[in-house]
Amino acid sequence: MPLTSGTGHGRAHDREILRLAIPAFGALVAEPLFLLTDSVIVGHLPDPALGALGVASAALSALVGLCVFLAYATTAAVARRLGAGDVRQAMRQGMDGLWLAAIIGLAVSVACWPLTPFIVHLFGATGQLAAQAVTYLRISLLGTPGMLLVLAGTGVLRGLQDTRTPLAVSVASFALNALLNIWFVLGLGWGIAGSAWGTVAAQSLAAAAYLALVVRTARAHGASLLPDLAGVRAAGAAGFALVVRTACLQAVLLVATSIATRMGDDQIGAHTIAARIWTFLAFALDAIAIAGQAITGRALGAGDTAGTRAATRRMVMWGVGCGVVFCAAVLLARPLVPALFDARGAVAAELLAVLWPVALLQPIAGVVFVLDGVLIGAGDQRYLAWAGLWTTLAYLPFAAVAGTLVALWLALGVWMAARLVTLALRAYGTAWMVTGASGTTAA
């Protein structure tokens, strides 16, 4: 049914957005909950375990994050085919995404494993901090294929307008991750290595679940399970612009972690906790963006430009509202956060100070993430790649002169403001609203 049914009434759009966004919220926050749980458990280990977790997790997130196109591009492609009424081809593209995820995951594991000391050194880590970070990163790399298969499998189901199944898989994975981390780290005394092994096991089992689900659906619609080299290459080519866009996002976060590391152990400890909270809230806001990807792809695949525009307006409103709520929540919880992460002394003081910009940036983040999702769903990857380059260049001078952790987070605020401008200007126009089962846009 076209999204324009009930034109002039936002309630129909709200129901559609919430139907996809609420389960997506649960699934998305499971990933930062993995990291938050790890941080809480590792925070009970002697220093510098928490800082080592922050460095290693930032490196791993950068490597895996570059491949987020496996979820985003797959969601858009499958949703467009679904909107055009070609479910068999939608599943064919979904299988291509899974094969590409497996290939990239194995390549990343093999290539990066011997480079872990060098990667950790890039963050300025030395001594025991570097040694523990290398341990965590090396173990975590073994789970990279599973992590990427989870991304691709999630993208297939989202494209099919199913966000409930990813929620069920994510909840089960989070529960298993928490239990294994408590057992391995605190029960068996494996230290930071136990945290890495627990996460690898949970992610690998989640990947197996997604494989079973997608393969079953593909068979039901007569789609081949064998790799289609042309399709795999096409999936990789379609995701290249999203890799550039994601690389820009990761570069900003990596630079921030590197600068915080060089400020001192207290600063990187506080920054690690603040980044975990930011990531948790970002994934929560991204639930609306996931709805945007699925709704936009399906609507443009069906040729419904009016419905796309109306749904976009409603999603922006939801993004602003959620951002305001999250801002208030951070400010209210701020006095309790240091104790939750067992942060004391200078680390607690730095954390309390930096939570102010974390909170105040949430309304801007709400709009940015929604518009980012809408344009991804429209297949506007090339514009997003160019916008990513320009906004990163706007951020770097401010980060370079940041002398305190608060100043560093204010530099991140400049970056978010630049993203807001570039995305809003694009969404206001019509160049991104290309219809059809395989529509592409100009940069």
CSV table of C-alpha atoms in Angstrom, one decimal:
chain,number,residue,atom,x,y,z
A,1,MET,CA,0.0,0.0,0.0
A,2,PRO,CA,1.5,3.4,-0.9
A,3,LEU,CA,2.5,5.6,2.0
A,4,THR,CA,0.3,8.3,0.6
A,5,SER,CA,-2.9,6.6,1.8
A,6,GLY,CA,-4.5,8.8,4.4
A,7,THR,CA,-2.7,11.9,2.9
A,8,GLY,CA,-2.7,14.8,5.4
A,9,HIS,CA,-2.8,12.6,8.4
A,10,GLY,CA,0.5,12.0,10.1
A,11,ARG,CA,-0.9,9.1,12.2
A,12,ALA,CA,-0.5,6.6,9.4
A,13,HIS,CA,3.1,7.5,9.0
A,14,ASP,CA,3.6,7.4,12.7
A,15,ARG,CA,2.3,3.9,12.9
A,16,GLU,CA,4.6,2.8,10.0
A,17,ILE,CA,7.6,4.5,11.6
A,18,LEU,CA,7.0,3.0,15.0
A,19,ARG,CA,6.2,-0.4,13.7
A,20,LEU,CA,9.8,-0.5,12.3
A,21,ALA,CA,11.6,1.8,14.7
A,22,ILE,CA,10.5,0.3,18.0
A,23,PRO,CA,11.9,-3.2,17.3
A,24,ALA,CA,14.9,-1.6,15.6
A,25,PHE,CA,15.6,0.4,18.7
A,26,GLY,CA,15.9,-2.8,20.8
A,27,ALA,CA,18.2,-4.4,18.2
A,28,LEU,CA,20.4,-1.4,17.7
A,29,VAL,CA,20.9,-0.7,21.4
A,30,ALA,CA,22.0,-4.3,21.9
A,31,GLU,CA,25.3,-3.4,20.2
A,32,PRO,CA,26.3,-0.5,22.5
A,33,LEU,CA,25.0,-2.6,25.3
A,34,PHE,CA,27.6,-5.2,24.4
A,35,LEU,CA,30.2,-2.4,24.9
A,36,LEU,CA,28.6,-0.9,28.0
A,37,THR,CA,28.4,-4.3,29.6
A,38,ASP,CA,32.0,-5.0,28.8
A,39,SER,CA,33.0,-1.6,30.2
A,40,VAL,CA,31.1,-2.1,33.5
A,41,ILE,CA,32.7,-5.6,33.9
A,42,VAL,CA,36.2,-4.6,32.8
A,43,GLY,CA,35.9,-1.5,35.0
A,44,HIS,CA,36.3,-3.7,38.0
A,45,LEU,CA,39.7,-4.9,36.8
A,46,PRO,CA,42.9,-3.1,37.8
A,47,ASP,CA,44.1,-0.1,35.7
A,48,PRO,CA,44.7,0.3,32.8
A,49,ALA,CA,42.2,-2.4,31.7
A,50,LEU,CA,39.3,0.1,31.0
A,51,GLY,CA,41.6,2.3,28.9
A,52,ALA,CA,42.8,-0.7,27.0
A,53,LEU,CA,39.3,-1.7,26.3
A,54,GLY,CA,38.6,1.8,25.0
A,55,VAL,CA,41.5,1.7,22.6
A,56,ALA,CA,40.9,-1.8,21.3
A,57,SER,CA,37.2,-1.3,21.0
A,58,ALA,CA,37.7,1.9,19.0
A,59,ALA,CA,40.0,0.1,16.6
A,60,LEU,CA,37.7,-2.8,16.2
A,61,SER,CA,34.7,-0.5,15.8
A,62,ALA,CA,36.5,1.3,13.1
A,63,LEU,CA,37.3,-1.9,11.2
A,64,VAL,CA,33.8,-3.3,11.5
A,65,GLY,CA,32.2,0.1,11.1
A,66,LEU,CA,33.7,0.5,7.6
A,67,CYS,CA,31.6,-2.5,6.6
A,68,VAL,CA,28.3,-1.1,7.9
A,69,PHE,CA,27.4,-0.7,4.2
A,70,LEU,CA,26.7,-4.5,4.3
A,71,ALA,CA,23.6,-3.6,6.4
A,72,TYR,CA,22.7,-0.2,5.0
A,73,ALA,CA,23.1,-0.9,1.3
A,74,THR,CA,21.5,-4.3,1.6
A,75,THR,CA,18.5,-2.8,3.4
A,76,ALA,CA,18.0,-0.2,0.7
A,77,ALA,CA,18.5,-2.7,-2.2
A,78,VAL,CA,16.2,-5.3,-0.7
A,79,ALA,CA,13.5,-2.7,0.2
A,80,ARG,CA,13.5,-1.3,-3.3
A,81,ARG,CA,13.0,-4.7,-4.9
A,82,LEU,CA,10.3,-5.4,-2.4
A,83,GLY,CA,8.5,-2.2,-3.2
A,84,ALA,CA,8.7,-3.1,-6.9
A,85,GLY,CA,7.2,-6.5,-6.2
A,86,ASP,CA,10.2,-8.6,-7.0
A,87,VAL,CA,10.8,-10.6,-3.8
A,88,ARG,CA,12.9,-13.3,-5.5
A,89,GLN,CA,15.4,-10.8,-6.7
A,90,ALA,CA,15.4,-9.1,-3.3
A,91,MET,CA,16.5,-12.4,-1.7
A,92,ARG,CA,19.1,-12.9,-4.5
A,93,GLN,CA,20.6,-9.5,-3.6
A,94,GLY,CA,20.4,-10.5,0.1
A,95,MET,CA,22.4,-13.6,-0.5
A,96,ASP,CA,25.0,-11.6,-2.4
A,97,GLY,CA,25.4,-9.4,0.6
A,98,LEU,CA,26.0,-12.4,2.9
A,99,TRP,CA,28.7,-13.8,0.6
A,100,LEU,CA,30.4,-10.4,0.4
A,101,ALA,CA,30.3,-10.2,4.2
A,102,ALA,CA,31.9,-13.6,4.6
A,103,ILE,CA,34.7,-12.7,2.1
A,104,ILE,CA,35.4,-9.3,3.7
A,105,GLY,CA,35.3,-10.7,7.3
A,106,LEU,CA,37.9,-13.4,6.5
A,107,ALA,CA,40.1,-10.9,4.7
A,108,VAL,CA,40.0,-8.4,7.6
A,109,SER,CA,40.8,-11.1,10.2
A,110,VAL,CA,43.8,-12.4,8.3
A,111,ALA,CA,45.2,-9.0,7.3
A,112,CYS,CA,44.8,-7.2,10.6
A,113,TRP,CA,45.8,-10.0,13.1
A,114,PRO,CA,49.6,-9.5,12.7
A,115,LEU,CA,49.2,-5.7,12.6
A,116,THR,CA,47.5,-5.4,16.0
A,117,PRO,CA,50.5,-3.9,17.8
A,118,PHE,CA,50.9,-1.3,15.1
A,119,ILE,CA,47.1,-0.5,15.2
A,120,VAL,CA,47.2,0.0,19.0
A,121,HIS,CA,50.3,2.2,18.7
A,122,LEU,CA,48.4,4.5,16.3
A,123,PHE,CA,46.2,5.5,19.3
A,124,GLY,CA,49.3,6.5,21.4
A,125,ALA,CA,49.0,3.5,23.8
A,126,THR,CA,52.1,2.3,25.5
A,127,GLY,CA,53.2,-0.1,28.2
A,128,GLN,CA,50.6,-2.2,29.9
A,129,LEU,CA,47.8,-0.2,28.3
A,130,ALA,CA,49.1,-1.2,24.8
A,131,ALA,CA,49.7,-4.9,25.9
A,132,GLN,CA,46.2,-5.4,27.1
A,133,ALA,CA,44.7,-3.6,24.1
A,134,VAL,CA,46.6,-5.9,21.8
A,135,THR,CA,45.3,-8.9,23.7
A,136,TYR,CA,41.6,-7.8,23.4
A,137,LEU,CA,41.9,-6.8,19.7
A,138,ARG,CA,43.6,-10.0,18.6
A,139,ILE,CA,41.0,-12.2,20.1
A,140,SER,CA,38.1,-10.0,18.8
A,141,LEU,CA,39.4,-10.2,15.2
A,142,LEU,CA,38.6,-13.9,15.2
A,143,GLY,CA,34.9,-12.9,15.4
A,144,THR,CA,35.1,-10.4,12.5
A,145,PRO,CA,33.4,-12.8,10.0
A,146,GLY,CA,30.5,-13.3,12.4
A,147,MET,CA,30.2,-9.6,13.0
A,148,LEU,CA,29.9,-8.8,9.3
A,149,LEU,CA,27.5,-11.6,8.7
A,150,VAL,CA,25.3,-10.2,11.4
A,151,LEU,CA,25.4,-6.8,9.6
A,152,ALA,CA,24.4,-8.3,6.2
A,153,GLY,CA,21.7,-10.6,7.7
A,154,THR,CA,20.2,-7.7,9.6
A,155,GLY,CA,20.1,-5.6,6.4
A,156,VAL,CA,18.2,-8.4,4.5
A,157,LEU,CA,15.5,-8.6,7.2
A,158,ARG,CA,15.2,-4.8,7.5
A,159,GLY,CA,14.8,-4.6,3.8
A,160,LEU,CA,12.0,-7.1,4.0
A,161,GLN,CA,10.4,-4.7,6.6
A,162,ASP,CA,11.1,-7.1,9.4
A,163,THR,CA,12.8,-5.5,12.4
A,164,ARG,CA,11.3,-7.8,15.0
A,165,THR,CA,13.5,-10.8,14.2
A,166,PRO,CA,16.7,-8.8,14.5
A,167,LEU,CA,15.4,-7.6,17.9
A,168,ALA,CA,15.0,-11.2,19.1
A,169,VAL,CA,18.4,-12.2,17.9
A,170,SER,CA,20.0,-9.1,19.4
A,171,VAL,CA,18.4,-9.6,22.8
A,172,ALA,CA,19.5,-13.3,22.9
A,173,SER,CA,23.1,-12.2,21.9
A,174,PHE,CA,23.2,-9.5,24.5
A,175,ALA,CA,22.1,-11.8,27.3
A,176,LEU,CA,24.6,-14.4,26.3
A,177,ASN,CA,27.4,-11.8,26.0
A,178,ALA,CA,26.7,-10.5,29.5
A,179,LEU,CA,26.7,-14.0,31.1
A,180,LEU,CA,29.8,-15.1,29.3
A,181,ASN,CA,31.7,-11.9,30.2
A,182,ILE,CA,30.8,-12.3,33.9
A,183,TRP,CA,31.8,-15.9,33.8
A,184,PHE,CA,35.1,-15.5,31.9
A,185,VAL,CA,36.3,-12.2,33.4
A,186,LEU,CA,35.1,-12.4,37.0
A,187,GLY,CA,34.4,-16.1,37.5
A,188,LEU,CA,37.4,-17.7,35.6
A,189,GLY,CA,39.7,-14.7,36.1
A,190,TRP,CA,40.6,-14.4,32.4
A,191,GLY,CA,40.9,-10.6,32.6
A,192,ILE,CA,40.4,-8.5,29.5
A,193,ALA,CA,40.9,-11.6,27.3
A,194,GLY,CA,37.7,-13.1,28.9
A,195,SER,CA,35.7,-10.1,27.8
A,196,ALA,CA,36.9,-10.5,24.2
A,197,TRP,CA,36.1,-14.2,24.1
A,198,GLY,CA,32.6,-13.7,25.5
A,199,THR,CA,31.8,-11.1,22.8
A,200,VAL,CA,33.3,-13.3,20.0
A,201,ALA,CA,31.2,-16.3,21.1
A,202,ALA,CA,27.9,-14.3,21.3
A,203,GLN,CA,28.5,-12.6,17.9
A,204,SER,CA,29.3,-15.9,16.2
A,205,LEU,CA,26.1,-17.6,17.4
A,206,ALA,CA,24.1,-14.5,16.2
A,207,ALA,CA,25.7,-14.9,12.8
A,208,ALA,CA,24.6,-18.5,12.6
A,209,ALA,CA,21.0,-17.5,13.5
A,210,TYR,CA,20.9,-14.9,10.7
A,211,LEU,CA,22.3,-17.4,8.2
A,212,ALA,CA,19.6,-19.9,9.0
A,213,LEU,CA,16.9,-17.3,8.8
A,214,VAL,CA,18.0,-15.7,5.4
A,215,VAL,CA,18.7,-19.1,3.8
A,216,ARG,CA,15.2,-20.4,4.7
A,217,THR,CA,13.5,-17.3,3.3
A,218,ALA,CA,15.6,-17.4,0.1
A,219,ARG,CA,14.6,-21.0,-0.5
A,220,ALA,CA,11.0,-20.2,0.1
A,221,HIS,CA,11.1,-17.6,-2.7
A,222,GLY,CA,13.2,-19.7,-5.1
A,223,ALA,CA,16.4,-17.6,-4.8
A,224,SER,CA,19.7,-19.3,-5.4
A,225,LEU,CA,22.0,-19.8,-2.4
A,226,LEU,CA,25.2,-20.1,-4.4
A,227,PRO,CA,27.5,-17.0,-4.8
A,228,ASP,CA,26.8,-14.9,-7.9
A,229,LEU,CA,30.2,-13.3,-8.6
A,230,ALA,CA,28.6,-10.5,-10.7
A,231,GLY,CA,26.1,-9.9,-7.9
A,232,VAL,CA,28.8,-9.9,-5.2
A,233,ARG,CA,30.9,-7.4,-7.2
A,234,ALA,CA,27.8,-5.2,-7.7
A,235,ALA,CA,27.1,-5.3,-4.0
A,236,GLY,CA,30.7,-4.2,-3.3
A,237,ALA,CA,30.6,-1.5,-5.9
A,238,ALA,CA,27.3,-0.1,-4.6
A,239,GLY,CA,28.8,0.0,-1.1
A,240,PHE,CA,32.0,1.8,-2.0
A,241,ALA,CA,30.6,5.3,-1.5
A,242,LEU,CA,29.1,4.2,1.8
A,243,VAL,CA,32.6,3.0,2.8
A,244,VAL,CA,33.9,6.5,2.1
A,245,ARG,CA,31.1,8.0,4.1
A,246,THR,CA,31.7,5.6,7.0
A,247,ALA,CA,35.4,6.1,6.9
A,248,CYS,CA,34.9,9.8,7.4
A,249,LEU,CA,32.7,9.1,10.5
A,250,GLN,CA,35.3,6.6,11.8
A,251,ALA,CA,38.1,9.0,11.2
A,252,VAL,CA,36.4,11.6,13.4
A,253,LEU,CA,35.9,9.1,16.2
A,254,LEU,CA,39.4,7.7,15.9
A,255,VAL,CA,41.0,11.1,16.0
A,256,ALA,CA,39.0,11.9,19.2
A,257,THR,CA,40.1,8.7,20.9
A,258,SER,CA,43.8,9.3,19.9
A,259,ILE,CA,43.7,12.9,21.2
A,260,ALA,CA,42.1,11.8,24.4
A,261,THR,CA,44.7,9.0,24.9
A,262,ARG,CA,47.5,11.5,24.6
A,263,MET,CA,45.9,13.7,27.2
A,264,GLY,CA,46.5,11.1,29.8
A,265,ASP,CA,45.0,8.0,31.5
A,266,ASP,CA,42.3,10.0,33.3
A,267,GLN,CA,41.1,11.6,30.1
A,268,ILE,CA,41.0,8.4,28.0
A,269,GLY,CA,39.2,6.6,30.9
A,270,ALA,CA,36.6,9.3,31.0
A,271,HIS,CA,36.4,9.6,27.2
A,272,THR,CA,35.9,5.8,26.9
A,273,ILE,CA,32.8,6.0,29.2
A,274,ALA,CA,31.4,9.1,27.5
A,275,ALA,CA,31.9,7.5,24.1
A,276,ARG,CA,30.0,4.4,25.3
A,277,ILE,CA,27.1,6.6,26.4
A,278,TRP,CA,27.2,8.6,23.1
A,279,THR,CA,27.2,5.3,21.1
A,280,PHE,CA,24.3,3.9,23.1
A,281,LEU,CA,22.2,7.0,22.5
A,282,ALA,CA,23.3,7.2,18.8
A,283,PHE,CA,22.1,3.7,18.2
A,284,ALA,CA,18.9,4.5,19.9
A,285,LEU,CA,18.3,7.5,17.7
A,286,ASP,CA,19.4,5.5,14.7
A,287,ALA,CA,16.3,3.3,15.1
A,288,ILE,CA,14.3,6.0,13.4
A,289,ALA,CA,17.0,6.1,10.7
A,290,ILE,CA,16.6,2.4,10.1
A,291,ALA,CA,12.9,2.9,9.7
A,292,GLY,CA,13.9,5.7,7.2
A,293,GLN,CA,16.0,3.3,5.2
A,294,ALA,CA,13.3,0.6,4.9
A,295,ILE,CA,10.4,3.0,4.3
A,296,THR,CA,12.3,5.2,1.8
A,297,GLY,CA,13.7,2.3,-0.2
A,298,ARG,CA,10.3,0.6,-0.4
A,299,ALA,CA,8.4,3.8,-1.2
A,300,LEU,CA,10.8,4.9,-4.0
A,301,GLY,CA,10.8,1.4,-5.4
A,302,ALA,CA,7.1,1.7,-5.7
A,303,GLY,CA,7.3,5.2,-7.2
A,304,ASP,CA,5.6,6.9,-4.2
A,305,THR,CA,7.6,10.2,-4.0
A,306,ALA,CA,4.8,12.1,-2.1
A,307,GLY,CA,4.7,9.4,0.6
A,308,THR,CA,8.5,9.5,0.8
A,309,ARG,CA,8.4,13.2,1.5
A,310,ALA,CA,5.6,13.0,4.0
A,311,ALA,CA,7.3,10.1,5.9
A,312,THR,CA,10.6,12.0,6.0
A,313,ARG,CA,9.0,15.0,7.7
A,314,ARG,CA,7.4,12.8,10.3
A,315,MET,CA,10.7,11.0,11.0
A,316,VAL,CA,12.5,14.3,11.4
A,317,MET,CA,9.9,15.3,14.0
A,318,TRP,CA,10.4,12.0,15.8
A,319,GLY,CA,14.2,12.6,15.7
A,320,VAL,CA,14.0,16.0,17.3
A,321,GLY,CA,11.6,14.8,20.0
A,322,CYS,CA,13.7,11.8,20.9
A,323,GLY,CA,16.9,14.0,21.0
A,324,VAL,CA,15.3,16.3,23.5
A,325,VAL,CA,14.2,13.4,25.7
A,326,PHE,CA,17.7,11.9,25.6
A,327,CYS,CA,19.3,15.2,26.4
A,328,ALA,CA,17.2,15.5,29.6
A,329,ALA,CA,17.9,11.9,30.5
A,330,VAL,CA,21.7,12.3,30.4
A,331,LEU,CA,21.5,15.5,32.5
A,332,LEU,CA,19.3,13.8,35.1
A,333,ALA,CA,21.5,10.7,35.2
A,334,ARG,CA,24.8,12.6,35.1
A,335,PRO,CA,25.5,12.6,38.9
A,336,LEU,CA,25.1,8.8,39.0
A,337,VAL,CA,27.2,7.8,35.9
A,338,PRO,CA,30.7,7.8,37.5
A,339,ALA,CA,29.6,5.3,40.2
A,340,LEU,CA,28.0,3.1,37.6
A,341,PHE,CA,31.4,2.7,35.8
A,342,ASP,CA,33.4,2.7,39.1
A,343,ALA,CA,35.1,5.9,38.0
A,344,ARG,CA,36.8,7.8,40.8
A,345,GLY,CA,38.9,10.9,41.4
A,346,ALA,CA,40.1,12.7,38.3
A,347,VAL,CA,38.4,10.3,35.9
A,348,ALA,CA,35.0,11.0,37.6
A,349,ALA,CA,35.6,14.8,37.4
A,350,GLU,CA,36.5,14.6,33.7
A,351,LEU,CA,33.5,12.5,33.0
A,352,LEU,CA,31.0,14.8,34.8
A,353,ALA,CA,32.3,17.8,32.8
A,354,VAL,CA,32.1,16.1,29.4
A,355,LEU,CA,28.6,14.8,29.9
A,356,TRP,CA,27.3,18.3,29.4
A,357,PRO,CA,28.2,18.5,25.6
A,358,VAL,CA,27.2,14.8,25.3
A,359,ALA,CA,23.7,15.8,26.5
A,360,LEU,CA,23.3,19.0,24.6
A,361,LEU,CA,24.2,17.5,21.3
A,362,GLN,CA,21.4,15.0,21.3
A,363,PRO,CA,18.6,17.1,19.6
A,364,ILE,CA,21.0,17.8,16.7
A,365,ALA,CA,22.0,14.1,16.6
A,366,GLY,CA,18.3,13.2,16.3
A,367,VAL,CA,17.9,15.1,13.0
A,368,VAL,CA,21.3,14.1,11.6
A,369,PHE,CA,20.7,10.4,12.1
A,370,VAL,CA,17.2,10.5,10.6
A,371,LEU,CA,18.2,12.3,7.5
A,372,ASP,CA,21.3,10.1,7.1
A,373,GLY,CA,19.0,7.1,7.1
A,374,VAL,CA,16.6,8.6,4.6
A,375,LEU,CA,19.3,9.4,2.1
A,376,ILE,CA,20.9,5.9,2.5
A,377,GLY,CA,17.5,4.4,1.8
A,378,ALA,CA,17.2,6.5,-1.3
A,379,GLY,CA,20.6,5.2,-2.6
A,380,ASP,CA,22.1,8.7,-2.3
A,381,GLN,CA,25.5,7.3,-1.4
A,382,ARG,CA,27.7,9.5,-3.5
A,383,TYR,CA,26.3,12.7,-2.0
A,384,LEU,CA,26.8,11.2,1.5
A,385,ALA,CA,30.4,10.4,0.6
A,386,TRP,CA,31.2,14.0,-0.5
A,387,ALA,CA,29.3,15.4,2.5
A,388,GLY,CA,31.3,13.2,4.8
A,389,LEU,CA,34.6,14.5,3.4
A,390,TRP,CA,33.6,18.1,3.9
A,391,THR,CA,32.3,17.7,7.4
A,392,THR,CA,35.4,15.9,8.5
A,393,LEU,CA,37.5,18.7,7.2
A,394,ALA,CA,35.4,21.1,9.2
A,395,TYR,CA,36.0,19.1,12.4
A,396,LEU,CA,39.8,18.5,12.2
A,397,PRO,CA,41.1,22.0,12.9
A,398,PHE,CA,38.9,22.3,16.1
A,399,ALA,CA,40.0,18.9,17.3
A,400,ALA,CA,43.7,19.7,16.7
A,401,VAL,CA,43.6,22.7,19.1
A,402,ALA,CA,41.5,21.0,21.8
A,403,GLY,CA,43.5,21.2,25.0
A,404,THR,CA,40.9,19.6,27.3
A,405,LEU,CA,38.4,16.8,27.0
A,406,VAL,CA,35.5,19.2,27.1
A,407,ALA,CA,37.1,21.2,24.2
A,408,LEU,CA,37.5,17.9,22.3
A,409,TRP,CA,33.8,17.1,22.6
A,410,LEU,CA,32.9,20.7,21.6
A,411,ALA,CA,34.9,20.0,18.4
A,412,LEU,CA,32.7,17.0,17.9
A,413,GLY,CA,29.7,19.4,18.2
A,414,VAL,CA,31.1,21.4,15.3
A,415,TRP,CA,31.2,18.2,13.3
A,416,MET,CA,27.6,17.4,14.1
A,417,ALA,CA,26.5,20.9,13.2
A,418,ALA,CA,28.3,20.6,9.8
A,419,ARG,CA,26.5,17.3,9.2
A,420,LEU,CA,23.2,18.9,10.0
A,421,VAL,CA,23.7,21.6,7.4
A,422,THR,CA,24.8,19.3,4.6
A,423,LEU,CA,22.1,16.7,5.2
A,424,ALA,CA,19.2,19.2,5.6
A,425,LEU,CA,20.2,21.0,2.4
A,426,ARG,CA,20.1,17.8,0.4
A,427,ALA,CA,16.8,16.5,1.9
A,428,TYR,CA,15.1,19.9,1.2
A,429,GLY,CA,15.7,19.3,-2.6
A,430,THR,CA,14.5,16.5,-4.9
A,431,ALA,CA,17.7,15.2,-6.5
A,432,TRP,CA,17.7,12.2,-4.2
A,433,MET,CA,14.1,11.1,-4.9
A,434,VAL,CA,14.8,8.7,-7.7
A,435,THR,CA,12.2,6.0,-8.2
A,436,GLY,CA,12.4,2.4,-9.5
A,437,ALA,CA,13.7,-1.0,-8.4
A,438,SER,CA,17.4,0.0,-8.8
A,439,GLY,CA,17.4,3.8,-8.7
A,440,THR,CA,20.6,5.7,-8.2
A,441,THR,CA,21.2,9.4,-7.7
A,442,ALA,CA,23.7,11.9,-8.8
A,443,ALA,CA,26.2,13.4,-6.4
